[in-house]
Coordinates of C-alpha atoms in Angstrom, one line a residue:
X1 CA 13.4 21.7 39.6
X2 CA 10.1 23.4 39.4
X3 CA 8.7 24.7 36.1
X4 CA 9.1 28.2 37.1
X5 CA 12.9 27.5 37.1
X6 CA 13.0 26.7 33.7
X7 CA 14.0 30.3 32.7
X8 CA 15.5 29.4 29.4
X9 CA 12.1 28.2 28.0
X10 CA 11.1 31.7 27.4
X11 CA 14.0 32.5 25.5
X12 CA 13.5 29.4 23.6
X13 CA 9.9 30.5 22.8
X14 CA 11.1 34.0 21.9
X15 CA 13.5 32.5 19.3
X16 CA 10.8 30.2 17.6
X17 CA 8.7 33.5 17.5
X18 CA 11.3 35.3 15.8
X19 CA 11.9 32.5 13.3
X20 CA 8.1 32.2 12.6
X21 CA 7.9 35.8 11.8
X22 CA 11.0 35.8 9.5
X23 CA 10.4 34.7 5.9
X24 CA 12.9 31.6 5.3
X25 CA 12.6 32.1 1.6
X26 CA 14.8 35.1 2.0
X27 CA 17.6 32.7 3.3
X28 CA 20.4 31.2 1.0
X29 CA 20.1 27.7 0.1
X30 CA 23.0 27.1 2.6
X31 CA 21.3 28.9 5.3
X32 CA 18.1 27.1 4.8
X33 CA 19.9 23.6 5.0
X34 CA 21.7 24.8 8.3
X35 CA 18.5 25.9 9.8
X36 CA 16.7 22.6 9.0
X37 CA 19.7 20.7 10.3
X38 CA 19.6 22.9 13.6
X39 CA 15.8 22.6 14.1
X40 CA 16.2 18.9 13.7
X41 CA 18.7 18.5 16.2
X42 CA 16.7 20.8 18.7
X43 CA 13.7 18.8 18.0
X44 CA 15.4 15.6 18.9
X45 CA 16.7 17.3 22.1
X46 CA 13.3 18.3 23.0
X47 CA 11.9 14.7 22.5
X48 CA 14.8 13.2 24.4
X49 CA 13.8 15.7 27.4
X50 CA 10.2 14.4 27.2
X51 CA 11.5 10.8 27.2
X52 CA 13.6 11.6 30.4
X53 CA 10.4 13.1 32.2
X54 CA 8.4 10.0 31.1
X55 CA 11.0 7.7 32.4
X56 CA 11.1 9.5 35.6
X57 CA 7.2 9.4 35.9
X58 CA 7.2 5.7 35.3
X59 CA 9.6 5.0 38.0
X60 CA 7.8 7.4 40.4
X61 CA 4.5 5.6 39.5
X62 CA 3.0 9.2 38.9
X63 CA 0.2 7.8 36.9
X64 CA -1.2 5.6 39.7
X65 CA -1.2 8.6 42.2
X66 CA -3.1 10.4 39.5
X67 CA -5.7 7.5 39.0
X68 CA -4.5 6.7 35.5
X69 CA -4.1 3.1 34.5
X70 CA -0.5 3.3 33.2
X71 CA 1.8 6.0 32.5
X72 CA 1.1 5.8 28.7
X73 CA -2.6 6.6 29.4
X74 CA -1.6 9.4 31.6
X75 CA 0.6 10.8 29.0
X76 CA -1.9 10.3 26.4
X77 CA -4.6 12.2 28.2
X78 CA -2.1 15.3 29.2
X79 CA -1.2 15.7 25.6
X80 CA -4.0 14.3 23.5
X81 CA -1.9 11.8 22.0
X82 CA -2.7 8.6 20.5
X83 CA -2.6 5.9 23.2
X84 CA -0.3 3.5 21.1
X85 CA 2.1 6.4 20.3
X86 CA 2.3 7.0 24.2
X87 CA 2.7 3.5 24.9
X88 CA 5.9 3.3 22.4
X89 CA 7.2 6.5 23.9
X90 CA 6.9 5.4 27.6
X91 CA 8.7 1.9 26.4
X92 CA 11.3 3.7 24.7
X93 CA 11.8 6.2 27.5
X94 CA 12.4 3.1 29.9
X95 CA 14.9 1.3 27.8
X96 CA 16.8 4.3 26.9
X97 CA 17.5 5.0 30.7
X98 CA 19.2 1.5 30.5
X99 CA 21.5 2.2 27.6
X100 CA 23.7 5.3 28.6
X101 CA 25.2 5.5 25.2
X102 CA 21.9 5.8 23.4
X103 CA 20.5 8.2 25.9
X104 CA 23.3 10.5 25.7
X105 CA 23.5 10.4 21.7
X106 CA 19.6 11.2 21.8
X107 CA 20.1 14.0 24.4
X108 CA 22.7 15.6 22.2
X109 CA 20.6 15.4 19.2
X110 CA 22.9 13.3 17.2
X111 CA 20.3 10.4 16.7
X112 CA 16.4 10.5 16.3
X113 CA 13.9 8.8 18.6
X114 CA 13.4 6.4 15.7
X115 CA 17.1 5.6 15.4
X116 CA 17.2 5.0 19.5
X117 CA 14.2 2.7 19.0
X118 CA 16.2 0.7 16.6
X119 CA 19.3 0.5 18.6
X120 CA 17.6 -0.5 21.9
X121 CA 15.7 -3.2 20.1
X122 CA 18.7 -4.7 18.6
X123 CA 20.4 -4.6 22.0
X124 CA 17.4 -6.4 23.4
X125 CA 17.7 -9.1 20.9
X126 CA 21.3 -10.0 21.4
X127 CA 22.3 -13.4 22.8
X128 CA 22.1 -13.7 26.6
X129 CA 25.7 -14.6 26.5
X130 CA 26.8 -11.1 25.4
X131 CA 28.4 -9.2 28.2
X132 CA 27.7 -5.6 29.3
X133 CA 30.9 -4.4 28.0
X134 CA 30.1 -5.9 24.6
X135 CA 26.7 -4.7 24.6
X136 CA 28.4 -1.0 24.9
X137 CA 30.4 -1.8 21.8
X138 CA 27.4 -2.9 19.7
X139 CA 25.6 0.3 20.8
X140 CA 28.3 2.7 20.0
X141 CA 28.6 0.9 16.5
X142 CA 24.9 1.4 15.8
X143 CA 25.1 5.0 17.0
X144 CA 27.8 5.9 14.6
X145 CA 26.0 4.2 11.8
X146 CA 22.9 6.2 12.7
X147 CA 24.7 9.3 11.7
X148 CA 24.5 8.5 8.2
X149 CA 21.5 6.1 7.9
X150 CA 17.7 6.4 8.0
X151 CA 16.0 4.4 10.8
X152 CA 14.8 2.0 8.2
X153 CA 18.3 1.4 6.8
X154 CA 19.6 1.1 10.4
X155 CA 17.1 -1.6 11.3
X156 CA 18.2 -3.7 8.3
X157 CA 21.7 -3.4 9.4
X158 CA 21.1 -4.1 13.0
X159 CA 20.1 -7.7 12.5
X160 CA 23.8 -8.0 12.1
X161 CA 24.7 -6.0 14.9
X162 CA 26.5 -9.1 16.5
X163 CA 29.2 -8.7 13.9
X164 CA 30.8 -5.8 16.1
X165 CA 31.7 -8.3 18.5
X166 CA 31.6 -11.7 16.7
X167 CA 34.3 -12.5 14.4
X168 CA 32.5 -15.9 13.2
X169 CA 30.2 -15.0 10.4
X170 CA 28.5 -18.1 10.7
X171 CA 27.5 -17.2 14.1
X172 CA 26.3 -13.9 13.0
X173 CA 24.5 -15.2 10.0
X174 CA 22.6 -17.8 12.3
X175 CA 21.7 -15.0 14.8
X176 CA 20.3 -12.7 11.7
X177 CA 18.3 -15.9 10.4
X178 CA 16.9 -16.5 13.8
X179 CA 15.7 -12.9 14.0
X180 CA 14.2 -12.9 10.7
X181 CA 12.2 -16.2 11.5
X182 CA 11.1 -14.6 14.6
X183 CA 9.9 -11.4 12.7
X184 CA 8.2 -13.6 10.0
X185 CA 6.2 -15.5 12.7
X186 CA 5.2 -12.3 14.3
X187 CA 4.2 -10.8 11.1
X188 CA 2.0 -13.7 10.2
X189 CA 0.4 -13.7 13.4
X190 CA -0.5 -10.1 12.8
X191 CA -1.7 -10.5 9.4
X192 CA -5.4 -9.3 8.8
X193 CA -7.7 -8.0 6.1
X194 CA -11.0 -6.1 7.0
X195 CA -13.6 -4.7 4.4
X196 CA -16.2 -2.0 5.2
X197 CA -19.0 -1.2 3.0
X198 CA -19.3 2.5 2.5
X199 CA -23.0 2.3 1.1
X200 CA -21.8 4.7 -1.8
X201 CA -20.9 2.1 -4.4
X202 CA -17.3 1.6 -2.8
X203 CA -15.8 -0.8 -0.3
X204 CA -12.8 0.4 2.0
X205 CA -10.5 -2.2 3.0
X206 CA -7.5 -2.5 5.1
X207 CA -4.8 -5.1 5.3
X208 CA -1.5 -6.0 7.2
X209 CA 0.7 -8.7 5.6
X210 CA 4.2 -9.9 6.1
X211 CA 6.9 -7.7 4.3
X212 CA 7.7 -10.1 1.4
X213 CA 4.1 -10.4 0.4
X214 CA 3.4 -6.6 0.7
X215 CA 6.5 -6.1 -1.5
X216 CA 5.1 -8.5 -4.1
X217 CA 1.9 -6.8 -4.4
X218 CA 3.8 -3.5 -4.5
X219 CA 5.8 -4.5 -7.4
X220 CA 2.7 -6.0 -9.3
X221 CA 1.1 -2.7 -8.9
X222 CA 4.0 -0.6 -9.7
X223 CA 4.5 -2.7 -12.9
X224 CA 0.8 -2.2 -13.8
X225 CA 1.0 1.7 -13.2
X226 CA 4.4 2.4 -14.5
X227 CA 4.4 5.0 -17.3
X228 CA 4.4 3.2 -20.8
X229 CA 5.4 4.6 -24.0
X230 CA 2.7 4.3 -26.5
X231 CA 3.3 3.8 -30.0
X232 CA 3.8 6.9 -32.5
X233 CA 0.8 9.0 -32.8
X234 CA -1.0 7.5 -29.8
X235 CA -2.8 9.9 -27.4
X236 CA -2.7 9.7 -23.8
X237 CA -6.4 8.7 -23.9
X238 CA -5.8 5.9 -26.1
X239 CA -3.0 4.5 -23.8
X240 CA -5.1 4.8 -20.7
X241 CA -2.7 7.1 -19.0
X242 CA -4.5 10.4 -17.9
X243 CA -2.8 13.6 -18.6
X244 CA -2.3 14.4 -14.9
X245 CA -1.7 11.2 -13.1
X246 CA -3.4 10.7 -9.6
X247 CA -1.0 7.9 -8.3
X248 CA -3.3 6.8 -5.4
X249 CA -6.2 6.4 -8.1
X250 CA -4.0 4.8 -10.6
X251 CA -2.9 2.3 -8.0
X252 CA -6.6 1.7 -7.1
X253 CA -7.7 1.0 -10.5
X254 CA -4.8 -1.4 -11.1
X255 CA -5.7 -3.2 -7.8
X256 CA -9.2 -3.5 -9.4
X257 CA -7.8 -5.1 -12.6
X258 CA -5.6 -7.3 -10.5
X259 CA -8.6 -8.7 -8.5
X260 CA -10.6 -9.4 -11.7
X261 CA -7.7 -11.4 -13.0
X262 CA -7.0 -13.6 -10.1
X263 CA -7.4 -17.4 -11.0
X264 CA -10.1 -18.9 -8.9
X265 CA -10.4 -22.2 -10.6
X266 CA -8.2 -23.9 -8.0
X267 CA -10.4 -22.6 -5.1
X268 CA -12.6 -25.0 -3.2
X269 CA -15.6 -24.5 -3.7
X270 CA -14.8 -22.6 -7.1
X271 CA -18.4 -21.1 -6.8
X272 CA -17.5 -19.1 -3.6
X273 CA -15.1 -16.9 -5.8
X274 CA -17.7 -16.4 -8.5
X275 CA -19.8 -13.4 -8.6
X276 CA -23.4 -14.1 -10.0
X277 CA -24.6 -11.1 -12.3
X278 CA -28.4 -11.2 -12.5
X279 CA -30.0 -9.2 -15.2
X280 CA -33.1 -9.4 -17.5
X281 CA -32.5 -10.7 -21.2
X282 CA -33.8 -7.4 -22.4
X283 CA -31.5 -5.6 -20.4
X284 CA -28.4 -7.4 -21.9
X285 CA -29.8 -6.6 -25.3
X286 CA -30.8 -3.1 -24.7
X287 CA -28.1 -2.0 -22.3
X288 CA -30.5 0.1 -20.1
X289 CA -31.0 -1.0 -16.7
X290 CA -28.8 -1.7 -13.7
X291 CA -27.9 -5.3 -12.7
X292 CA -28.1 -7.3 -9.4
X293 CA -25.3 -9.2 -7.9
X294 CA -25.7 -12.3 -5.7
X295 CA -24.1 -10.3 -2.8
X296 CA -27.3 -7.8 -2.8
X297 CA -25.9 -4.9 -4.5
X298 CA -26.3 -3.6 -8.0
X299 CA -24.1 -2.5 -10.8
X300 CA -24.8 -0.6 -13.9
X301 CA -25.8 -2.5 -17.1
X302 CA -22.4 -1.3 -18.8
X303 CA -20.5 -2.9 -16.0
X304 CA -22.7 -6.0 -16.2
X305 CA -22.0 -6.3 -19.9
X306 CA -18.2 -6.1 -19.5
X307 CA -18.2 -8.7 -16.8
X308 CA -20.3 -10.9 -18.9
X309 CA -17.3 -10.9 -21.3
X310 CA -15.2 -12.7 -18.9
X311 CA -15.2 -16.3 -17.9
X312 CA -14.8 -15.7 -14.0
X313 CA -18.2 -13.8 -13.7
X314 CA -21.3 -15.7 -14.7
X315 CA -24.5 -14.0 -16.2
X316 CA -27.8 -15.3 -15.0
X317 CA -30.3 -14.2 -17.7
X318 CA -34.0 -14.1 -16.5
X319 CA -37.1 -14.2 -18.8
X320 CA -39.9 -11.8 -18.4
X321 CA -41.2 -13.9 -15.2
X322 CA -37.9 -13.4 -13.6
X323 CA -37.2 -17.3 -14.2
X324 CA -33.4 -18.0 -15.0
X325 CA -33.3 -19.2 -18.5
X326 CA -29.6 -19.2 -18.9
X327 CA -27.0 -19.6 -16.4
X328 CA -23.4 -18.9 -17.9
X329 CA -24.0 -19.9 -21.5
X330 CA -20.6 -21.2 -21.8
X331 CA -20.9 -21.0 -25.4
X332 CA -20.5 -17.2 -25.1
X333 CA -17.1 -17.4 -23.7
X334 CA -14.1 -17.7 -25.7
X335 CA -12.2 -20.8 -25.0
X336 CA -8.7 -21.3 -23.6
X337 CA -7.6 -22.6 -27.0
X338 CA -9.1 -19.4 -28.7
X339 CA -7.1 -17.4 -26.4
X340 CA -3.9 -19.0 -27.1
X341 CA -4.4 -18.9 -30.7
X342 CA -5.2 -15.2 -30.8
X343 CA -1.8 -14.7 -28.8
X344 CA 0.0 -15.3 -32.1
X345 CA -1.4 -12.2 -33.7
X346 CA -1.6 -9.9 -30.7
X347 CA 1.3 -9.3 -28.2
X348 CA -0.5 -6.3 -26.7
X349 CA -4.1 -4.7 -25.9
X350 CA -5.6 -4.1 -29.3
X351 CA -6.3 -0.4 -28.7
X352 CA -4.1 1.8 -30.7
X353 CA -1.1 2.9 -28.8
X354 CA -1.6 0.7 -25.6
X355 CA 1.1 -1.7 -24.5
X356 CA -0.6 -3.6 -21.7
X357 CA 0.6 -7.1 -22.4
X358 CA -2.0 -9.7 -24.1
X359 CA -1.7 -11.7 -21.0
X360 CA -3.6 -9.2 -19.0
X361 CA -6.2 -8.7 -21.7
X362 CA -9.8 -9.7 -21.6
X363 CA -11.5 -10.8 -24.8
X364 CA -14.1 -8.8 -26.1
X365 CA -16.9 -9.6 -28.7
X366 CA -16.4 -7.1 -31.5
X367 CA -20.0 -7.7 -32.7
X368 CA -21.7 -8.0 -29.4
X369 CA -22.7 -11.6 -28.4
X370 CA -26.2 -10.6 -27.5
X371 CA -26.7 -9.3 -30.9
X372 CA -25.7 -12.4 -32.7
X373 CA -21.9 -12.1 -32.5
X374 CA -20.1 -15.2 -32.6
X375 CA -17.4 -16.6 -30.1
X376 CA -14.7 -17.0 -32.9
X377 CA -11.4 -15.6 -33.6
X378 CA -12.6 -13.3 -36.1
X379 CA -14.8 -11.6 -33.5
X380 CA -12.3 -11.7 -30.8
X381 CA -10.8 -8.4 -29.6
X382 CA -8.1 -8.6 -26.8
X383 CA -8.7 -5.4 -24.5
X384 CA -7.0 -4.3 -21.2
X385 CA -8.9 -3.6 -18.1
X386 CA -9.0 0.2 -19.1
X387 CA -10.1 -0.3 -22.6
X388 CA -12.7 -3.0 -22.1
X389 CA -14.3 -0.4 -19.7
X390 CA -13.9 2.4 -22.3
X391 CA -15.4 0.0 -25.0
X392 CA -18.7 -0.1 -23.1
X393 CA -18.5 3.7 -21.9
X394 CA -21.2 5.4 -24.0
X395 CA -19.3 8.4 -23.9
X396 CA -16.7 7.2 -26.4
X397 CA -17.0 5.7 -29.9
X398 CA -14.5 3.1 -31.4
X399 CA -13.6 2.0 -34.6
X400 CA -11.4 -1.1 -36.1
X401 CA -8.5 -0.1 -38.0
X402 CA -7.2 -2.3 -40.9
X403 CA -4.2 -3.5 -38.8
X404 CA -7.0 -5.0 -36.5
X405 CA -6.2 -2.1 -33.7
X406 CA -8.9 -0.3 -32.3
X407 CA -9.1 3.6 -31.9
X408 CA -11.2 5.3 -29.5
X409 CA -12.6 9.0 -29.6
X410 CA -15.0 10.9 -27.3
X411 CA -18.5 11.0 -28.5
X412 CA -19.6 14.3 -29.9

């Protein structure tokens, strides 16, 4: 059938034009829901038709005759699509052609391409002993479940697709476990972490990790960014929660806090996980000039002073001739024993209204160490990552209240 014979395509275009010119806001809630459902069904049918053509092009080797390396490359060039997405489409198109039940469900718009991909993947992973008739039963079962499940939920259920034809639960359990082991092995093989220095004071990273570790990280970050109820009278500024939360930014700052609290004493060599902060002795006292890192970068003097409070970052203090006069100065740091003792009087960050747990706090010298402050319990103040930054922020002033808490206010 030539393209010119697709007489109904003009009618479809006309209907879409009419819909675009109409204000959906004038429709009732029920009509809007019905329209969205119908558009989704049509969208699925259109994708099914495209996959049908891709499968035909793959069989006919159309791409080869056109000089393209593959059907996916040919389709990606034609449609300006991402090559990886085009590859997935061609693979799905080919597999659907061998699964009549899935193909027909997709053609009717009953399931989405994502659902279809889950079903054909589950079919591919069934044991070799499964007969064609049994495969049809499994496919029909999954197609029925897809009517009420998202693709991600269907994917989890599909690991036990064998249960549709296998009455022995132990066999189904063993099959599911084997699938999970394969997934975990593949996930570990694809694990990666990359960094890119943006040369603007930030580093952009991208990582791929197995699902379990990804969820572990997500749970930690979500726990750190969950809204907390401050004590009575505590302002949002005091609790560290901005009035309008940018959750991407909140997760980013939580990730920073997590990185700075990672234990490194068990790493070998331990110095590989230690950042050296190099600054003049005068800078440490006068709080004026940027400090250098052993990575070749620079940070502000305020950032350097904050980091100098923590045992994981070692300050290298230079004299006027730029000769190191002190490396670490371990006496400036609070000991583990002192930290444990302070936990008896502080359950949370000392900032008024902040409920960050004490375990996540950094010990700050109330009377600055560089000005003669001692590393003893009377001079120790536990502050969370947010408030430790704030105490070194020249835009704010802070005062210690009779109960030992710290109240911040913007400098006027």
